[in-house]
CSV table of C-alpha atoms in Angstrom, one decimal:
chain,number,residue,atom,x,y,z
A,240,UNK,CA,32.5,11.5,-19.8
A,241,UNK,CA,32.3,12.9,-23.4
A,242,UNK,CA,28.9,14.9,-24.4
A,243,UNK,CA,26.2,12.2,-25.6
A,244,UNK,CA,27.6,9.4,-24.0
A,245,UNK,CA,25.5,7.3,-21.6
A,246,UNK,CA,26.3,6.4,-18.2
A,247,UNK,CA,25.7,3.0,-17.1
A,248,UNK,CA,22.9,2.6,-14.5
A,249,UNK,CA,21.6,0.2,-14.0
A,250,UNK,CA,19.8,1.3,-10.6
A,251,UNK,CA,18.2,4.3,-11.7
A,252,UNK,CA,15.1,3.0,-12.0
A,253,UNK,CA,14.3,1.4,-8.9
A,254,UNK,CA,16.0,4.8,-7.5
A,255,UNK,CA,13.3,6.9,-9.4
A,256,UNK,CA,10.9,4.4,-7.8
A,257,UNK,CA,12.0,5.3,-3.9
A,258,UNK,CA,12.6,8.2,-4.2
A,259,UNK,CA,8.4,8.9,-5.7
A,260,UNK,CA,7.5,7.1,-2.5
A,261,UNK,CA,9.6,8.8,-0.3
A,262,UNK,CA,8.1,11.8,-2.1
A,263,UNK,CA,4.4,10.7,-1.1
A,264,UNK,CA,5.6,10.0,2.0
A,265,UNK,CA,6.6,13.3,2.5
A,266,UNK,CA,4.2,15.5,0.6
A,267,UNK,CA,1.3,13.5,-0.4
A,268,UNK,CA,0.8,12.3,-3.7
A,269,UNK,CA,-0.1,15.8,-4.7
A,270,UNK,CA,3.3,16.8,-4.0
A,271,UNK,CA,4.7,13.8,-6.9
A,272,UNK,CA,5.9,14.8,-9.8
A,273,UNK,CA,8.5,14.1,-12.3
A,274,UNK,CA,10.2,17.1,-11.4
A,275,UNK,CA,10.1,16.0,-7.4
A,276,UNK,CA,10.9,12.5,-8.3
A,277,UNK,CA,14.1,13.3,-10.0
A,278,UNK,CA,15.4,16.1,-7.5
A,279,UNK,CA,14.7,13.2,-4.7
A,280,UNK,CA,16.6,10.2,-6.8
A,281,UNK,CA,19.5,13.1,-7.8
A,282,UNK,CA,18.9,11.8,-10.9
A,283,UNK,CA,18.3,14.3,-14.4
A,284,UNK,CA,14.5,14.9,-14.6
A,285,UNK,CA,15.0,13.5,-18.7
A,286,UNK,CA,15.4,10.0,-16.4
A,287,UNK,CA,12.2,10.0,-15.1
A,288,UNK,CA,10.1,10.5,-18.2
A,289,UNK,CA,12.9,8.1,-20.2
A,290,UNK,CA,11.4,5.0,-17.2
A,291,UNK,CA,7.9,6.5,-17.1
A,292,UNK,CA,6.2,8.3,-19.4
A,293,UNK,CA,3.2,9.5,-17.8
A,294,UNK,CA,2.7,10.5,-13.9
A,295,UNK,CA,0.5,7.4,-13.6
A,296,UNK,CA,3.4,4.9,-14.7
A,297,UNK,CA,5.2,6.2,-12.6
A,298,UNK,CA,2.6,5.8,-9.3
A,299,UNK,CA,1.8,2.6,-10.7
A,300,UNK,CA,5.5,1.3,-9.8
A,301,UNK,CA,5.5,3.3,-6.4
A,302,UNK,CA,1.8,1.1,-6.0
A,303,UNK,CA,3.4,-2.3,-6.8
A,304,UNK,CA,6.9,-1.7,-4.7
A,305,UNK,CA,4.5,-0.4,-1.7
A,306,UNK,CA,2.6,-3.4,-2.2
A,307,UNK,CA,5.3,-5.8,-2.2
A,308,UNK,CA,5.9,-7.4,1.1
A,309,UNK,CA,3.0,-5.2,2.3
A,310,UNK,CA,0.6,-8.3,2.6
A,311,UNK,CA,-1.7,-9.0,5.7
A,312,UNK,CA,-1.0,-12.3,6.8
A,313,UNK,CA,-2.4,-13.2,9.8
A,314,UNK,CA,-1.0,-15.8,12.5
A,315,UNK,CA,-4.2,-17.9,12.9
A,316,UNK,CA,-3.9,-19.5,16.3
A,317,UNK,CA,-6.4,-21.5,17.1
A,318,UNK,CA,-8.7,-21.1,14.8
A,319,UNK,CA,-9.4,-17.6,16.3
A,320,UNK,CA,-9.2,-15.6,12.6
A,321,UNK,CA,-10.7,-12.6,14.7
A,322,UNK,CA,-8.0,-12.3,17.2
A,323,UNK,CA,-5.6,-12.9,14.9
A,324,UNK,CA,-6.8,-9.9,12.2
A,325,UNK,CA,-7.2,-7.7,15.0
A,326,UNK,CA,-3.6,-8.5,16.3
A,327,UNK,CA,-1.9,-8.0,13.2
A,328,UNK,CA,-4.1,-4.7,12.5
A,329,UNK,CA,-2.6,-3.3,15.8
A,330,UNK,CA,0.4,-4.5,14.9
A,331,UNK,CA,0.8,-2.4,11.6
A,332,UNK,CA,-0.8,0.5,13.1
A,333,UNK,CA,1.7,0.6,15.5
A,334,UNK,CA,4.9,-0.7,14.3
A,335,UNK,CA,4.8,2.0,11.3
A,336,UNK,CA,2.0,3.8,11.1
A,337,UNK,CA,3.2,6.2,8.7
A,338,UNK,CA,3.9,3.3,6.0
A,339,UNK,CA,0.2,2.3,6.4
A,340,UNK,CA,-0.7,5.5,5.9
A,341,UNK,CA,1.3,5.8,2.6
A,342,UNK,CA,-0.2,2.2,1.9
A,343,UNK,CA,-3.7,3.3,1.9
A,344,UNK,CA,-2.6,7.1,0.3
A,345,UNK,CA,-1.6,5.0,-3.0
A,346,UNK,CA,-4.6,2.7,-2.7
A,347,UNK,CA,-7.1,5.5,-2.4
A,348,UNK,CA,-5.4,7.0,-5.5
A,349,UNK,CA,-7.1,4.3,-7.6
A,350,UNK,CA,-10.5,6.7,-7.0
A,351,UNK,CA,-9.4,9.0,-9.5
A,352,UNK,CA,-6.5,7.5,-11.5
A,353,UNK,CA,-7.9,4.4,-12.9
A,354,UNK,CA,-4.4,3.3,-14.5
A,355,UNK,CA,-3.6,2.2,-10.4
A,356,UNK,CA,-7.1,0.4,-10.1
A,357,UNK,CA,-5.7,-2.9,-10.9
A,358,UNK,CA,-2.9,-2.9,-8.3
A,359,UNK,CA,-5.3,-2.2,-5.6
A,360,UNK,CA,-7.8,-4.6,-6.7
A,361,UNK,CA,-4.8,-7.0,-6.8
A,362,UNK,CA,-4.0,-6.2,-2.9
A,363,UNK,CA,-7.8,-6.7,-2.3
A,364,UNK,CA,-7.9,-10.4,-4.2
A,365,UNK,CA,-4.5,-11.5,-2.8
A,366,UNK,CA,-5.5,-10.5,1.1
A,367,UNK,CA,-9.1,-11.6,0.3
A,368,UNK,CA,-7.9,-15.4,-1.0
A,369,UNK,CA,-5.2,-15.5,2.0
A,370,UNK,CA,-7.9,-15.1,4.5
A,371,UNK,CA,-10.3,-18.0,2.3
A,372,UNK,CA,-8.0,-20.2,3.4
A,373,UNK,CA,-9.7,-20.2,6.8
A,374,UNK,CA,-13.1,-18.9,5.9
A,375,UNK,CA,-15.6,-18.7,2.6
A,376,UNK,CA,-14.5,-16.5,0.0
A,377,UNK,CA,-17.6,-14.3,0.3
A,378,UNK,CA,-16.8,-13.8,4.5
A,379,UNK,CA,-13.0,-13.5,2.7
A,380,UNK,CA,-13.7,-10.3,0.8
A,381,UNK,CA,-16.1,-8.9,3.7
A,382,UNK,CA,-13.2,-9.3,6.1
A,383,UNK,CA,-11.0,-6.9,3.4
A,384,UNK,CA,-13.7,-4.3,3.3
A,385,UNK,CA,-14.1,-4.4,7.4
A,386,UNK,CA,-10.1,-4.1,7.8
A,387,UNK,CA,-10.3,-1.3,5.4
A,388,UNK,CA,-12.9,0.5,7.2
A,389,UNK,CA,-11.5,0.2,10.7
A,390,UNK,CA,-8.1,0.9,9.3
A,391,UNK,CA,-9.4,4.0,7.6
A,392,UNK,CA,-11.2,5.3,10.5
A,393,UNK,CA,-8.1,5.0,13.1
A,394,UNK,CA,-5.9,6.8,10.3
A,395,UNK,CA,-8.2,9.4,9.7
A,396,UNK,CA,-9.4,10.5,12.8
A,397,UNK,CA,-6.6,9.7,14.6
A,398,UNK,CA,-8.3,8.0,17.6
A,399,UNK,CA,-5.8,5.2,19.0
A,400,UNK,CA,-6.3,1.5,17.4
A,401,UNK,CA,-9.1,-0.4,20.1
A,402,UNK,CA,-8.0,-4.0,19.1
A,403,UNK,CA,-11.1,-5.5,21.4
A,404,UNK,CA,-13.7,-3.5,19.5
A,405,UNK,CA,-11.6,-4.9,16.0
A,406,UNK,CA,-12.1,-8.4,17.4
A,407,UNK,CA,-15.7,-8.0,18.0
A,408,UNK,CA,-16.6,-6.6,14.8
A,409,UNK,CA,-14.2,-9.4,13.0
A,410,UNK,CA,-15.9,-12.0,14.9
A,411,UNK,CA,-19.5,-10.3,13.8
A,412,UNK,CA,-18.9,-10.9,10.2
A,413,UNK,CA,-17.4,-14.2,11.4
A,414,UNK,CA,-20.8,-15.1,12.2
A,415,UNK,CA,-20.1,-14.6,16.2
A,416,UNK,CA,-21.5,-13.0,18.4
């Protein structure tokens, strides 16, 4: 290829993209820069700042992909929205934890990067009006902040997932007892 001519590629973004998560994955979002990014996608590091200017473009994307097909649907059998939320927590805990804890890694980046505070209060709204379909909205967004919680403290002190204690708190802000 002759000097200053461009390659076609069409993919290199959305490769920039995977390879920054796999990059958090990996080394925490500390460990993400353009640099990193680049060596990961095998792409030239100019590639990288041509598709994101600044760090926080770039975490932005990483935010929205991770986000994408990330949602907490639960299976509502029954009417039992408790059971069900505390099934499908158990259920991501387990199945791949370490994707949930990349999840929450690029959510709890919004604390000090406000450009990714919109994604995550996106992911809050979105699972917060799924679960008003079968509750108020008000119980809605109190269910997102108990998930949170409970999903924060199995993560972080690495005590196994206790889906009947889940349940019973669910069911609490349910109004059960």
């Amino acid at each position: 290829m002759a000097a200053g001519t461009r390659r076609y590629d069409p993919d290199r973004r959305q490769r920039i993209i995977d390879a920054a998560i796999r990059v958090v994955a990996a080394k925490g979002i500390a460990g993400l820069s353009h640099r990193s990014a680049a060596a990961e996608a095998d792409v030239p590091l100019g590639s990288t700042t041509y598709h994101f200017k600044t760090l926080d473009d770039l975490l932005v994307a990483a935010l929205r992909q991770a986000n994408t097909g990330f949602a907490l649907v639960p299976d509502v059998r029954d009417g039992d929205l408790a059971g069900a939320l505390a099934r499908l927590l158990g259920e991501l805990l387990a199945a791949d934890r370490s994707r949930a804890e990349l999840e929450y890694e690029l959510y709890l980046a919004a604390l000090r990067r406000p450009a990714l505070r919109p994604i995550a209060a996106q992911w809050c709204g979105e699972f917060a009006a799924g679960l008003a379909r079968h509750t108020d909205p008000l119980t809605a967004r109190a269910l997102v902040a108990v998930v949170d919680g409970i999903c924060l403290q199995v993560m972080l002190t690495d005590t196994p997932y206790d889906e009947a204690y889940a349940r019973e708190v669910l069911s609490r802000v349910l109004g059960g007892r």
